[in-house]
mmCIF file of C-alpha atoms and ligand atoms in Angstrom:
data_model
loop_
_atom_site.group_PDB
_atom_site.id
_atom_site.type_symbol
_atom_site.label_atom_id
_atom_site.label_comp_id
_atom_site.label_asym_id
_atom_site.label_seq_id
_atom_site.Cartn_x
_atom_site.Cartn_y
_atom_site.Cartn_z
ATOM 1 C CA UNK A 162 -8.225 2.538 -28.952
ATOM 2 C CA UNK A 163 -11.673 1.234 -29.699
ATOM 3 C CA UNK A 164 -11.672 -1.125 -26.823
ATOM 4 C CA UNK A 165 -10.388 1.548 -24.519
ATOM 5 C CA UNK A 166 -13.402 3.686 -25.848
ATOM 6 C CA UNK A 167 -15.755 0.854 -25.082
ATOM 7 C CA UNK A 168 -14.718 0.624 -21.531
ATOM 8 C CA UNK A 169 -14.838 4.376 -20.786
ATOM 9 C CA UNK A 170 -18.501 4.426 -22.489
ATOM 10 C CA UNK A 171 -19.535 1.238 -20.732
ATOM 11 C CA UNK A 172 -18.679 2.284 -17.490
ATOM 12 C CA UNK A 173 -20.575 5.400 -17.420
ATOM 13 C CA UNK A 174 -23.481 3.431 -18.533
ATOM 14 C CA UNK A 175 -22.991 0.734 -15.913
ATOM 15 C CA UNK A 176 -22.687 3.089 -13.145
ATOM 16 C CA UNK A 177 -25.573 5.317 -14.146
ATOM 17 C CA UNK A 178 -28.217 2.815 -15.120
ATOM 18 C CA UNK A 179 -27.271 -0.121 -13.162
ATOM 19 C CA UNK A 180 -28.487 0.873 -9.682
ATOM 20 C CA UNK A 181 -31.158 0.334 -7.083
ATOM 21 C CA UNK A 182 -30.818 -3.293 -6.624
ATOM 22 C CA UNK A 183 -32.657 -4.917 -3.473
ATOM 23 C CA UNK A 184 -30.103 -7.289 -1.998
ATOM 24 C CA UNK A 185 -32.495 -9.939 -1.361
ATOM 25 C CA UNK A 186 -32.969 -10.523 -5.140
ATOM 26 C CA UNK A 187 -29.203 -11.688 -5.334
ATOM 27 C CA UNK A 188 -29.176 -13.842 -2.243
ATOM 28 C CA UNK A 189 -29.459 -17.587 -2.464
ATOM 29 C CA UNK A 190 -33.163 -18.530 -1.504
ATOM 30 C CA UNK A 191 -33.314 -18.553 2.220
ATOM 31 C CA UNK A 192 -35.464 -17.231 5.149
ATOM 32 C CA UNK A 193 -36.606 -13.745 4.441
ATOM 33 C CA UNK A 194 -35.473 -11.229 7.112
ATOM 34 C CA UNK A 195 -38.163 -9.021 8.430
ATOM 35 C CA UNK A 196 -37.862 -5.472 6.646
ATOM 36 C CA UNK A 197 -36.446 -6.626 3.398
ATOM 37 C CA UNK A 198 -39.869 -5.862 1.579
ATOM 38 C CA UNK A 199 -40.095 -2.429 3.168
ATOM 39 C CA UNK A 200 -36.435 -1.656 2.251
ATOM 40 C CA UNK A 201 -37.068 -2.643 -1.387
ATOM 41 C CA UNK A 202 -40.161 -0.411 -1.404
ATOM 42 C CA UNK A 203 -38.071 2.498 0.295
ATOM 43 C CA UNK A 204 -35.394 2.111 -2.439
ATOM 44 C CA UNK A 205 -37.877 2.051 -5.283
ATOM 45 C CA UNK A 206 -39.568 5.084 -3.739
ATOM 46 C CA UNK A 207 -36.506 6.993 -3.393
ATOM 47 C CA UNK A 208 -35.519 6.123 -6.956
ATOM 48 C CA UNK A 209 -38.725 7.118 -8.438
ATOM 49 C CA UNK A 210 -38.656 10.392 -6.735
ATOM 50 C CA UNK A 211 -35.091 10.932 -7.957
ATOM 51 C CA UNK A 212 -36.091 10.184 -11.476
ATOM 52 C CA UNK A 213 -39.104 12.779 -11.120
ATOM 53 C CA UNK A 214 -36.557 15.482 -10.173
ATOM 54 C CA UNK A 215 -36.932 15.509 -6.361
ATOM 55 C CA UNK A 216 -34.516 17.969 -4.745
ATOM 56 C CA UNK A 217 -34.003 15.692 -1.868
ATOM 57 C CA UNK A 218 -34.947 12.306 -0.510
ATOM 58 C CA UNK A 219 -35.787 12.003 3.136
ATOM 59 C CA UNK A 220 -34.201 8.855 4.534
ATOM 60 C CA UNK A 221 -36.490 6.131 5.528
ATOM 61 C CA UNK A 222 -37.867 7.106 8.918
ATOM 62 C CA UNK A 223 -39.276 4.972 11.647
ATOM 63 C CA UNK A 224 -42.541 4.366 9.952
ATOM 64 C CA UNK A 225 -40.593 2.252 7.298
ATOM 65 C CA UNK A 226 -39.916 -0.034 10.165
ATOM 66 C CA UNK A 227 -36.435 -1.120 8.786
ATOM 67 C CA UNK A 228 -34.031 1.698 9.347
ATOM 68 C CA UNK A 229 -31.762 0.814 12.205
ATOM 69 C CA UNK A 230 -29.658 3.881 13.134
ATOM 70 C CA UNK A 231 -26.003 3.292 13.667
ATOM 71 C CA UNK A 232 -26.050 -0.056 15.094
ATOM 72 C CA UNK A 233 -23.585 -2.924 15.125
ATOM 73 C CA UNK A 234 -20.944 -0.636 13.597
ATOM 74 C CA UNK A 235 -18.238 -2.514 15.380
ATOM 75 C CA UNK A 236 -19.170 -5.776 13.873
ATOM 76 C CA UNK A 237 -18.280 -4.539 10.170
ATOM 77 C CA UNK A 238 -15.242 -6.521 9.357
ATOM 78 C CA UNK A 239 -11.902 -4.946 9.356
ATOM 79 C CA UNK A 240 -9.076 -6.839 7.885
ATOM 80 C CA UNK A 241 -5.360 -6.124 8.649
ATOM 81 C CA UNK A 242 -3.524 -7.007 5.325
ATOM 82 C CA UNK A 243 -0.126 -7.039 7.299
ATOM 83 C CA UNK A 244 -1.372 -10.143 9.143
ATOM 84 C CA UNK A 245 -2.472 -11.763 5.856
ATOM 85 C CA UNK A 246 0.997 -11.134 4.376
ATOM 86 C CA UNK A 247 2.592 -13.127 7.309
ATOM 87 C CA UNK A 248 2.626 -16.912 6.547
ATOM 88 C CA UNK A 249 1.161 -17.686 9.970
ATOM 89 C CA UNK A 250 -1.905 -15.340 9.470
ATOM 90 C CA UNK A 251 -2.617 -16.145 5.938
ATOM 91 C CA UNK A 252 -5.034 -19.121 6.119
ATOM 92 C CA UNK A 253 -7.001 -17.751 8.858
ATOM 93 C CA UNK A 254 -7.246 -14.297 7.300
ATOM 94 C CA UNK A 255 -8.422 -15.330 3.916
ATOM 95 C CA UNK A 256 -11.256 -17.311 5.616
ATOM 96 C CA UNK A 257 -12.216 -14.272 7.510
ATOM 97 C CA UNK A 258 -12.296 -12.324 4.211
ATOM 98 C CA UNK A 259 -14.338 -15.093 2.621
ATOM 99 C CA UNK A 260 -16.853 -14.902 5.443
ATOM 100 C CA UNK A 261 -17.073 -11.189 5.194
ATOM 101 C CA UNK A 262 -17.656 -11.506 1.451
ATOM 102 C CA UNK A 263 -20.431 -14.190 2.150
ATOM 103 C CA UNK A 264 -22.098 -12.333 5.072
ATOM 104 C CA UNK A 265 -21.715 -8.732 4.315
ATOM 105 C CA UNK A 266 -20.237 -8.482 0.689
ATOM 106 C CA UNK A 267 -18.196 -5.724 2.401
ATOM 107 C CA UNK A 268 -15.135 -5.325 4.768
ATOM 108 C CA UNK A 269 -12.484 -2.791 5.495
ATOM 109 C CA UNK A 270 -8.697 -3.103 5.132
ATOM 110 C CA UNK A 271 -5.994 -1.573 7.116
ATOM 111 C CA UNK A 272 -2.203 -1.661 6.848
ATOM 112 C CA UNK A 273 -2.899 -1.830 3.054
ATOM 113 C CA UNK A 274 0.258 -0.558 2.014
ATOM 114 C CA UNK A 275 -0.871 2.455 0.319
ATOM 115 C CA UNK A 276 0.779 5.693 1.687
ATOM 116 C CA UNK A 277 -1.695 8.036 3.230
ATOM 117 C CA UNK A 278 0.250 10.905 1.708
ATOM 118 C CA UNK A 279 -0.376 9.752 -1.617
ATOM 119 C CA UNK A 280 -4.211 9.291 -1.099
ATOM 120 C CA UNK A 281 -4.238 12.941 0.163
ATOM 121 C CA UNK A 282 -2.308 14.082 -2.841
ATOM 122 C CA UNK A 283 -4.852 12.459 -5.081
ATOM 123 C CA UNK A 284 -7.710 13.838 -3.096
ATOM 124 C CA UNK A 285 -6.059 17.246 -3.460
ATOM 125 C CA UNK A 286 -6.018 16.951 -7.462
ATOM 126 C CA UNK A 287 -9.743 15.990 -7.278
ATOM 127 C CA UNK A 288 -10.668 18.877 -4.923
ATOM 128 C CA UNK A 289 -8.723 21.240 -7.246
ATOM 129 C CA UNK A 290 -10.938 20.158 -10.154
ATOM 130 C CA UNK A 291 -14.193 20.369 -8.198
ATOM 131 C CA UNK A 292 -13.183 23.966 -7.134
ATOM 132 C CA UNK A 293 -12.953 25.200 -10.811
ATOM 133 C CA UNK A 294 -15.472 27.586 -12.299
ATOM 134 C CA UNK A 295 -18.664 25.542 -13.482
ATOM 135 C CA UNK A 296 -17.987 26.709 -17.203
ATOM 136 C CA UNK A 297 -14.561 25.022 -17.035
ATOM 137 C CA UNK A 298 -15.776 21.936 -15.646
ATOM 138 C CA UNK A 299 -18.654 21.976 -18.401
ATOM 139 C CA UNK A 300 -16.066 21.483 -21.015
ATOM 140 C CA UNK A 301 -15.577 17.706 -19.870
ATOM 141 C CA UNK A 302 -19.222 17.274 -18.635
ATOM 142 C CA UNK A 303 -21.816 14.868 -19.673
ATOM 143 C CA UNK A 304 -23.942 17.682 -21.020
ATOM 144 C CA UNK A 305 -21.182 18.836 -23.466
ATOM 145 C CA UNK A 306 -19.263 15.490 -24.004
ATOM 146 C CA UNK A 307 -22.321 12.876 -23.956
ATOM 147 C CA UNK A 308 -20.921 9.339 -23.368
ATOM 148 C CA UNK A 309 -17.329 10.765 -23.191
ATOM 149 C CA UNK A 310 -17.886 12.668 -20.123
ATOM 150 C CA UNK A 311 -15.556 12.552 -17.286
ATOM 151 C CA UNK A 312 -17.333 15.226 -15.093
ATOM 152 C CA UNK A 313 -20.945 15.151 -14.037
ATOM 153 C CA UNK A 314 -22.987 17.491 -11.947
ATOM 154 C CA UNK A 315 -26.222 15.956 -10.183
ATOM 155 C CA UNK A 316 -28.259 18.498 -8.712
ATOM 156 C CA UNK A 317 -30.842 16.253 -7.453
ATOM 157 C CA UNK A 318 -28.220 14.060 -5.489
ATOM 158 C CA UNK A 319 -27.350 16.219 -2.555
ATOM 159 C CA UNK A 320 -25.956 17.766 -5.059
ATOM 160 C CA UNK A 321 -23.100 15.566 -6.067
ATOM 161 C CA UNK A 322 -20.259 16.213 -8.498
ATOM 162 C CA UNK A 323 -18.293 13.201 -10.012
ATOM 163 C CA UNK A 324 -15.094 13.193 -11.765
ATOM 164 C CA UNK A 325 -14.506 9.660 -13.366
ATOM 165 C CA UNK A 326 -11.407 8.762 -15.307
ATOM 166 C CA UNK A 327 -9.603 5.638 -16.535
ATOM 167 C CA UNK A 328 -6.076 6.246 -14.932
ATOM 168 C CA UNK A 329 -4.604 3.661 -17.479
ATOM 169 C CA UNK A 330 -5.879 5.780 -20.447
ATOM 170 C CA UNK A 331 -3.108 8.285 -21.121
ATOM 171 C CA UNK A 332 -4.879 10.166 -23.807
ATOM 172 C CA UNK A 333 -8.095 10.476 -21.881
ATOM 173 C CA UNK A 334 -5.797 11.957 -18.885
ATOM 174 C CA UNK A 335 -4.068 14.272 -21.198
ATOM 175 C CA UNK A 336 -7.347 15.412 -22.843
ATOM 176 C CA UNK A 337 -8.842 16.098 -19.392
ATOM 177 C CA UNK A 338 -5.879 17.843 -18.008
ATOM 178 C CA UNK A 339 -5.837 20.063 -21.186
ATOM 179 C CA UNK A 340 -9.570 21.086 -21.093
ATOM 180 C CA UNK A 341 -9.299 21.777 -17.375
ATOM 181 C CA UNK A 342 -6.138 23.432 -17.416
ATOM 182 C CA UNK A 343 -4.799 21.346 -14.727
ATOM 183 C CA UNK A 344 -1.073 21.360 -13.232
ATOM 184 C CA UNK A 345 1.373 18.940 -14.531
ATOM 185 C CA UNK A 346 1.083 17.048 -11.360
ATOM 186 C CA UNK A 347 -2.627 15.987 -12.393
ATOM 187 C CA UNK A 348 -1.314 13.418 -14.972
ATOM 188 C CA UNK A 349 1.494 12.091 -12.890
ATOM 189 C CA UNK A 350 -0.839 11.540 -9.692
ATOM 190 C CA UNK A 351 -3.351 9.732 -11.750
ATOM 191 C CA UNK A 352 -0.572 7.535 -13.346
ATOM 192 C CA UNK A 353 0.655 6.803 -10.044
ATOM 193 C CA UNK A 354 -2.893 6.094 -8.826
ATOM 194 C CA UNK A 355 -3.261 3.515 -11.479
ATOM 195 C CA UNK A 356 -0.289 1.554 -10.332
ATOM 196 C CA UNK A 357 -1.050 2.044 -6.675
ATOM 197 C CA UNK A 358 -4.725 0.922 -6.857
ATOM 198 C CA UNK A 359 -4.028 -1.992 -9.361
ATOM 199 C CA UNK A 360 -1.434 -3.267 -7.109
ATOM 200 C CA UNK A 361 -3.585 -3.161 -4.116
ATOM 201 C CA UNK A 362 -6.681 -4.610 -6.367
ATOM 202 C CA UNK A 363 -4.491 -7.715 -7.295
ATOM 203 C CA UNK A 364 -3.515 -8.232 -3.672
ATOM 204 C CA UNK A 365 -7.222 -8.306 -2.639
ATOM 205 C CA UNK A 366 -8.288 -10.349 -5.677
ATOM 206 C CA UNK A 367 -5.664 -13.049 -4.604
ATOM 207 C CA UNK A 368 -7.049 -13.149 -1.140
ATOM 208 C CA UNK A 369 -10.803 -13.305 -2.427
ATOM 209 C CA UNK A 370 -9.550 -16.190 -4.696
ATOM 210 C CA UNK A 371 -7.682 -17.966 -1.875
ATOM 211 C CA UNK A 372 -10.696 -17.758 0.420
ATOM 212 C CA UNK A 373 -12.782 -19.747 -2.263
ATOM 213 C CA UNK A 374 -10.422 -22.670 -2.028
ATOM 214 C CA UNK A 375 -10.750 -22.944 -6.001
ATOM 215 C CA UNK A 376 -8.187 -23.266 -8.707
ATOM 216 C CA UNK A 377 -6.736 -19.730 -9.065
ATOM 217 C CA UNK A 378 -6.384 -20.362 -12.977
ATOM 218 C CA UNK A 379 -10.151 -19.642 -13.359
ATOM 219 C CA UNK A 380 -9.363 -15.819 -12.451
ATOM 220 C CA UNK A 381 -6.195 -15.632 -14.434
ATOM 221 C CA UNK A 382 -7.539 -13.671 -17.157
ATOM 222 C CA UNK A 383 -8.733 -11.122 -14.825
ATOM 223 C CA UNK A 384 -5.530 -10.930 -12.924
ATOM 224 C CA UNK A 385 -3.755 -10.113 -16.304
ATOM 225 C CA UNK A 386 -6.186 -7.766 -18.012
ATOM 226 C CA UNK A 387 -8.485 -6.319 -15.443
ATOM 227 C CA UNK A 388 -8.502 -2.462 -15.391
ATOM 228 C CA UNK A 389 -9.758 0.083 -13.030
ATOM 229 C CA UNK A 390 -11.876 3.132 -13.154
ATOM 230 C CA UNK A 391 -11.165 6.008 -10.638
ATOM 231 C CA UNK A 392 -14.185 8.028 -9.599
ATOM 232 C CA UNK A 393 -14.242 11.015 -7.150
ATOM 233 C CA UNK A 394 -17.643 11.787 -5.576
ATOM 234 C CA UNK A 395 -17.882 15.352 -4.249
ATOM 235 C CA UNK A 396 -20.993 15.597 -1.951
ATOM 236 C CA UNK A 397 -22.035 19.191 -1.251
ATOM 237 C CA UNK A 398 -22.956 19.858 2.233
ATOM 238 C CA UNK A 399 -26.853 19.578 2.308
ATOM 239 C CA UNK A 400 -28.922 22.472 3.656
ATOM 240 C CA UNK A 401 -32.240 20.400 3.346
ATOM 241 C CA UNK A 402 -34.073 20.038 6.649
ATOM 242 C CA UNK A 403 -34.090 16.289 6.131
ATOM 243 C CA UNK A 404 -31.086 14.367 5.431
ATOM 244 C CA UNK A 405 -30.705 13.677 1.671
ATOM 245 C CA UNK A 406 -29.307 10.686 -0.186
ATOM 246 C CA UNK A 407 -26.090 11.756 -1.987
ATOM 247 C CA UNK A 408 -26.089 8.367 -3.890
ATOM 248 C CA UNK A 409 -29.356 6.267 -3.969
ATOM 249 C CA UNK A 410 -29.141 2.567 -2.982
ATOM 250 C CA UNK A 411 -27.185 0.505 -5.614
ATOM 251 C CA UNK A 412 -24.824 -2.256 -6.123
ATOM 252 C CA UNK A 413 -21.734 -1.748 -8.209
ATOM 253 C CA UNK A 414 -21.533 -3.501 -11.440
ATOM 254 C CA UNK A 415 -17.751 -4.570 -11.539
ATOM 255 C CA UNK A 416 -15.454 -7.192 -9.849
ATOM 256 C CA UNK A 417 -15.102 -5.193 -6.607
ATOM 257 C CA UNK A 418 -14.569 -1.811 -5.539
ATOM 258 C CA UNK A 419 -11.854 -0.032 -3.307
ATOM 259 C CA UNK A 420 -13.142 3.087 -1.615
ATOM 260 C CA UNK A 421 -11.708 5.935 0.533
ATOM 261 C CA UNK A 422 -14.084 8.167 2.536
ATOM 262 C CA UNK A 423 -11.504 9.737 4.798
ATOM 263 C CA UNK A 424 -13.137 11.330 7.763
ATOM 264 C CA UNK A 425 -16.625 12.386 6.760
ATOM 265 C CA UNK A 426 -19.227 9.687 7.211
ATOM 266 C CA UNK A 427 -21.768 9.010 4.559
ATOM 267 C CA UNK A 428 -21.352 5.418 3.337
ATOM 268 C CA UNK A 429 -24.014 2.913 4.342
ATOM 269 C CA UNK A 430 -24.347 -0.638 3.554
ATOM 270 C CA UNK A 431 -27.375 -2.740 3.662
ATOM 271 C CA UNK A 432 -27.082 -5.974 5.968
ATOM 272 C CA UNK A 433 -30.098 -8.022 6.844
ATOM 273 C CA UNK A 434 -32.634 -5.424 5.992
ATOM 274 C CA UNK A 435 -30.765 -2.643 7.999
ATOM 275 C CA UNK A 436 -28.697 0.180 6.795
ATOM 276 C CA UNK A 437 -25.411 0.183 8.551
ATOM 277 C CA UNK A 438 -23.275 3.361 8.488
ATOM 278 C CA UNK A 439 -19.674 2.692 7.966
ATOM 279 C CA UNK A 440 -17.479 4.808 10.267
ATOM 280 C CA UNK A 441 -14.878 6.476 8.210
ATOM 281 C CA UNK A 442 -11.258 5.885 8.824
ATOM 282 C CA UNK A 443 -8.464 7.775 7.144
ATOM 283 C CA UNK A 444 -6.143 4.746 7.315
ATOM 284 C CA UNK A 445 -8.842 2.278 5.899
ATOM 285 C CA UNK A 446 -10.183 1.392 2.367
ATOM 286 C CA UNK A 447 -13.555 -0.026 2.035
ATOM 287 C CA UNK A 448 -14.073 -3.049 -0.246
ATOM 288 C CA UNK A 449 -17.413 -3.668 -1.747
ATOM 289 C CA UNK A 450 -18.003 -7.074 -3.429
ATOM 290 C CA UNK A 451 -19.691 -6.101 -6.809
ATOM 291 C CA UNK A 452 -21.835 -8.057 -9.483
ATOM 292 C CA UNK A 453 -19.305 -9.730 -11.553
ATOM 293 C CA UNK A 454 -17.547 -11.266 -8.441
ATOM 294 C CA UNK A 455 -20.934 -12.590 -7.416
ATOM 295 C CA UNK A 456 -21.343 -14.239 -10.874
ATOM 296 C CA UNK A 457 -17.735 -15.766 -10.841
ATOM 297 C CA UNK A 458 -18.374 -17.261 -7.416
ATOM 298 C CA UNK A 459 -21.934 -18.590 -8.226
ATOM 299 C CA UNK A 460 -23.505 -16.270 -5.522
ATOM 300 C CA UNK A 461 -20.986 -17.506 -2.801
ATOM 301 C CA UNK A 462 -19.940 -13.801 -2.608
ATOM 302 C CA UNK A 463 -22.564 -11.406 -2.671
ATOM 303 C CA UNK A 464 -22.498 -7.854 -4.101
ATOM 304 C CA UNK A 465 -23.440 -5.440 -1.516
ATOM 305 C CA UNK A 466 -26.200 -2.831 -1.803
ATOM 306 C CA UNK A 467 -24.897 0.565 -0.468
ATOM 307 C CA UNK A 468 -25.733 4.262 -0.502
ATOM 308 C CA UNK A 469 -24.230 7.453 0.405
ATOM 309 C CA UNK A 470 -26.019 9.898 2.673
ATOM 310 C CA UNK A 471 -25.505 13.430 2.034
ATOM 311 C CA UNK A 472 -23.171 15.355 4.609
ATOM 312 C CA UNK A 473 -25.098 17.849 6.870
ATOM 313 C CA UNK A 474 -22.006 19.792 8.130
ATOM 314 C CA UNK A 475 -19.329 19.768 5.689
ATOM 315 C CA UNK A 476 -18.667 18.678 2.043
ATOM 316 C CA UNK A 477 -17.546 15.101 1.528
ATOM 317 C CA UNK A 478 -15.077 13.547 -0.962
ATOM 318 C CA UNK A 479 -15.017 9.901 -1.557
ATOM 319 C CA UNK A 480 -12.707 8.147 -3.930
ATOM 320 C CA UNK A 481 -13.751 4.840 -5.431
ATOM 321 C CA UNK A 482 -11.601 2.557 -7.526
ATOM 322 C CA UNK A 483 -13.717 0.068 -9.565
ATOM 323 C CA UNK A 484 -11.851 -3.044 -10.644
ATOM 324 C CA UNK A 485 -13.620 -4.100 -13.936
ATOM 325 C CA UNK A 486 -13.201 -7.648 -15.407
ATOM 326 C CA UNK A 487 -11.158 -8.804 -18.360
ATOM 327 C CA UNK A 488 -13.132 -7.583 -21.474
ATOM 328 C CA UNK A 489 -13.221 -10.500 -23.794
ATOM 329 C CA UNK A 490 -13.499 -13.296 -21.258
ATOM 330 C CA UNK A 491 -16.702 -15.514 -20.734
ATOM 331 C CA UNK A 492 -17.715 -14.901 -17.286
ATOM 332 C CA UNK A 493 -18.883 -17.935 -15.529
ATOM 333 C CA UNK A 494 -18.633 -19.422 -12.046
ATOM 334 C CA UNK A 495 -15.395 -21.299 -10.888
ATOM 335 C CA UNK A 496 -16.235 -24.941 -11.687
ATOM 336 C CA UNK A 497 -15.649 -26.096 -8.034
ATOM 337 C CA UNK A 498 -18.585 -23.563 -6.980
ATOM 338 C CA UNK A 499 -21.183 -25.513 -9.263
ATOM 339 C CA UNK A 500 -22.817 -28.642 -8.318
ATOM 340 C CA UNK A 501 -26.133 -30.040 -7.932
ATOM 341 C CA UNK A 502 -26.931 -28.313 -4.686
ATOM 342 C CA UNK A 503 -25.720 -25.139 -6.321
ATOM 343 C CA UNK A 504 -26.515 -25.200 -9.942
ATOM 344 C CA UNK A 505 -25.305 -22.402 -12.230
ATOM 345 C CA UNK A 506 -26.908 -19.249 -11.255
ATOM 346 C CA UNK A 507 -26.143 -17.297 -14.504
ATOM 347 C CA UNK A 508 -25.784 -18.026 -18.201
ATOM 348 C CA UNK A 509 -22.398 -17.435 -19.614
ATOM 349 C CA UNK A 510 -21.932 -13.824 -20.732
ATOM 350 C CA UNK A 511 -19.101 -11.215 -21.147
ATOM 351 C CA UNK A 512 -18.618 -7.852 -19.774
ATOM 352 C CA UNK A 513 -19.580 -6.417 -22.983
ATOM 353 C CA UNK A 514 -22.896 -8.218 -22.978
ATOM 354 C CA UNK A 515 -23.307 -6.969 -19.222
ATOM 355 C CA UNK A 516 -22.580 -3.465 -20.352
ATOM 356 C CA UNK A 517 -24.898 -3.571 -23.530
ATOM 357 C CA UNK A 518 -27.614 -4.997 -21.440
ATOM 358 C CA UNK A 519 -27.286 -2.098 -18.986
ATOM 359 C CA UNK A 520 -27.733 0.294 -21.794
ATOM 360 C CA UNK A 521 -30.730 -1.443 -23.286
ATOM 361 C CA UNK A 522 -34.351 0.255 -23.003
ATOM 362 C CA UNK A 523 -35.571 -3.173 -22.009
ATOM 363 C CA UNK A 524 -33.242 -4.121 -19.157
ATOM 364 C CA UNK A 525 -34.730 -5.458 -16.305
ATOM 365 C CA UNK A 526 -35.443 -3.006 -13.517
ATOM 366 C CA UNK A 527 -33.770 -2.318 -11.318
ATOM 367 C CA UNK A 528 -30.641 -4.356 -12.317
ATOM 368 C CA UNK A 529 -29.248 -6.223 -15.275
ATOM 369 C CA UNK A 530 -28.068 -9.049 -13.479
ATOM 370 C CA UNK A 531 -31.478 -11.029 -13.290
ATOM 371 C CA UNK A 532 -31.158 -10.759 -17.263
ATOM 372 C CA UNK A 533 -28.436 -13.274 -17.139
ATOM 373 C CA UNK A 534 -29.998 -15.760 -14.531
ATOM 374 C CA UNK A 535 -30.261 -19.312 -15.661
ATOM 375 C CA UNK A 536 -33.712 -20.714 -15.600
ATOM 376 C CA UNK A 537 -33.770 -24.281 -14.146
HETATM 377 O O1 AKG B 44 -19.440 7.765 -1.500
HETATM 378 C C1 AKG B 44 -19.449 6.806 -1.149
HETATM 379 O O2 AKG B 44 -19.343 6.422 0.040
HETATM 380 C C2 AKG B 44 -20.099 5.740 -2.073
HETATM 381 C C3 AKG B 44 -19.597 5.913 -3.477
HETATM 382 C C4 AKG B 44 -20.197 4.711 -4.349
HETATM 383 O O3 AKG B 44 -20.864 3.785 -3.970
HETATM 384 C C5 AKG B 44 -19.964 4.859 -5.719
HETATM 385 O O4 AKG B 44 -19.328 5.605 -6.297
HETATM 386 O O5 AKG B 44 -20.357 3.731 -6.482
HETATM 387 FE FE1 FE2 B 45 -21.066 2.286 -5.247
#
């Protein structure tokens, strides 16, 4: 129980403190693209404003010089998983995914095998929770439960409501369902979600590993023991004159994230200094490479900086499944990815070290990953 507890506590810490990472910090040294510095400054300004309780954060406008509105959407990689399941499409498909992880840290998958009816069923359970009276939601909120929270209300982010649960943690599901007086279905749907998303996550993990052309044994512990956290983000329609940031720019701190945004846009990823809106597709999942995958690949795959823009005309619900690494394993890069040209970027550490660092008062700003960088 203690380790389960640790995971729940840790994740809230990671997702709430480990944000706002300017992407260039994590890239191999290379030519700096125009606009990166401005992007970083915009991120830090937005974060500072939020910390000081601003109600809304105007998006960087033309004066920032690096906000490119809605371009090259067609180039965002989309991967047909059905093709990768065929023996003829496998090798080429895994290399396409590897290229997407290197160049974008992001891709979308279609024909993923998860029934859309199930996704809608899960979304409905989450919407039912968000529509409960505030006093009831407060029974499991950060304000009343501290680090044990499963619900959070963030007035400064859009506003945004969050429901975050460990779908593998039956006692947590029961406690939450009881406190919120949820229907019987709630637990059953979350238990099914645990199975459905973990299965998809393992298929994607296999593809990511194959794309690296390394010995899969290095990732075995994560295949066996990794878990997922399921988070629903409910962004209220924003009445502000300026568009607002529902979620400020951040990178995820896990292995990778599977995200469904249905049909309301909001997700944007940072690519070469520009924010690229990701056109929502009901039939697709977005895959974000996150920090620990970057570590295990010695920066071959890069965690992507992303943000969510608050919706203007209707509320928006996104579902995110964060695959977290095996708890007790030392996190080091696959040996094939370390050589004299690419010395180890990070010193060995564990997920617990990472989580503890994210809670520390002296954690490096804005991310804890530089804390683990190897000095050469
Ligand atoms: O709502 C979205 O599209 C992004 C959510 C996200 O990045 C997160 O929950 O970490
Ligand atoms: Fe995220």
